[in-house]
């Protein structure tokens, strides 16, 4: 009887302590790492590239003439510049999660310049009450800007931003021709003109975080490129001299851009593992 009780007691002890000993021999489960969710930017250098189209604006077209010239009832009837495509690149620095700076340079495709001007017919010319001249030229522009941006927050990987820039615009106003429409004819031309102007811009858009290194941007920019002043137009085949007209106009553009930024900084550190306690 005593042996049977001892065997039952030993079996009970073995059943109660066996799982505990086995559990002590198993290693703790590995910590679960939280997945990386794309969001804010991190400080560091980046390269950028942009392409886009500009809706070009020609404003405040004026003409001046040599002293003593008489151009009665002069008027600018129309003047325009064609829209342009552009491509640009730059280098920048992400200062923190909401402020960044970059320097960009871009080339803009040539604009066709066209204009029509008229004056009162006081000289008995065969052109009716008013005589008309038409003008054709090309404008090519390169722009260098220093820019600053504020990223206003990130939601689901999308970051709205605003910015401003200042720099210079390099213009070449070339191949300017002046053709008289009246039957008497007339032709003029001006030498090509290179000019450097102050340029400035304001911009806004949306950025999207593809991964910690690659950001895409869709944005709008208003770009002011200063005032163009052509060389004097020298007339050909016009009796009685030439008024030596010089044309001036202001150039700006409403730009729509698609861009990318490639970050060179180290990837952000992974989040710390969750605290695991053994009880």
PDB file of C-alpha atoms in Angstrom, residues 40-41 46 48 93-102 146-155 158-165 201-207 217-218 220 257 261:
ATOM      1  CA  UNK A  40       8.301  62.649 -43.728  1.00  0.00           C
ATOM      2  CA  UNK A  41      11.654  63.544 -45.244  1.00  0.00           C
ATOM      3  CA  UNK A  46      19.445  65.458 -53.053  1.00  0.00           C
ATOM      4  CA  UNK A  48      16.347  66.914 -58.702  1.00  0.00           C
ATOM      5  CA  UNK A  93      19.551  70.060 -49.248  1.00  0.00           C
ATOM      6  CA  UNK A  94      16.709  68.842 -47.026  1.00  0.00           C
ATOM      7  CA  UNK A  95      17.287  70.857 -43.850  1.00  0.00           C
ATOM      8  CA  UNK A  96      14.713  69.036 -41.745  1.00  0.00           C
ATOM      9  CA  UNK A  97      11.323  67.404 -42.163  1.00  0.00           C
ATOM     10  CA  UNK A  98       9.681  70.620 -43.402  1.00  0.00           C
ATOM     11  CA  UNK A  99      12.332  73.013 -44.837  1.00  0.00           C
ATOM     12  CA  UNK A 100      14.531  72.448 -47.916  1.00  0.00           C
ATOM     13  CA  UNK A 101      16.593  74.497 -50.363  1.00  0.00           C
ATOM     14  CA  UNK A 102      17.896  73.919 -53.885  1.00  0.00           C
ATOM     15  CA  UNK A 146      17.851  79.610 -55.841  1.00  0.00           C
ATOM     16  CA  UNK A 147      14.709  78.200 -54.189  1.00  0.00           C
ATOM     17  CA  UNK A 148      13.350  77.627 -50.685  1.00  0.00           C
ATOM     18  CA  UNK A 149      10.403  75.376 -49.835  1.00  0.00           C
ATOM     19  CA  UNK A 150       8.204  74.600 -46.852  1.00  0.00           C
ATOM     20  CA  UNK A 151       6.641  71.120 -46.674  1.00  0.00           C
ATOM     21  CA  UNK A 152       3.460  71.616 -44.697  1.00  0.00           C
ATOM     22  CA  UNK A 153       2.936  68.006 -43.588  1.00  0.00           C
ATOM     23  CA  UNK A 154       2.650  64.435 -44.863  1.00  0.00           C
ATOM     24  CA  UNK A 155      -0.521  62.385 -45.153  1.00  0.00           C
ATOM     25  CA  UNK A 158       1.626  62.912 -49.938  1.00  0.00           C
ATOM     26  CA  UNK A 159       3.276  66.204 -48.918  1.00  0.00           C
ATOM     27  CA  UNK A 160       1.838  69.606 -49.966  1.00  0.00           C
ATOM     28  CA  UNK A 161       4.478  72.326 -50.299  1.00  0.00           C
ATOM     29  CA  UNK A 162       4.903  76.024 -51.088  1.00  0.00           C
ATOM     30  CA  UNK A 163       8.061  77.814 -52.176  1.00  0.00           C
ATOM     31  CA  UNK A 164       9.732  80.856 -53.696  1.00  0.00           C
ATOM     32  CA  UNK A 165      12.859  81.468 -55.758  1.00  0.00           C
ATOM     33  CA  UNK A 201       9.192  82.705 -58.885  1.00  0.00           C
ATOM     34  CA  UNK A 202       6.522  81.482 -56.476  1.00  0.00           C
ATOM     35  CA  UNK A 203       5.339  77.882 -56.503  1.00  0.00           C
ATOM     36  CA  UNK A 204       3.120  75.263 -54.897  1.00  0.00           C
ATOM     37  CA  UNK A 205       2.471  71.576 -55.401  1.00  0.00           C
ATOM     38  CA  UNK A 206       2.287  68.056 -54.052  1.00  0.00           C
ATOM     39  CA  UNK A 207       5.125  65.635 -53.340  1.00  0.00           C
ATOM     40  CA  UNK A 217       6.446  66.183 -57.425  1.00  0.00           C
ATOM     41  CA  UNK A 218       3.560  67.729 -59.346  1.00  0.00           C
ATOM     42  CA  UNK A 220       2.617  74.940 -60.409  1.00  0.00           C
ATOM     43  CA  UNK A 257       5.963  70.836 -63.731  1.00  0.00           C
ATOM     44  CA  UNK A 261      14.094  64.222 -56.104  1.00  0.00           C
TER      45      UNK A 261
END
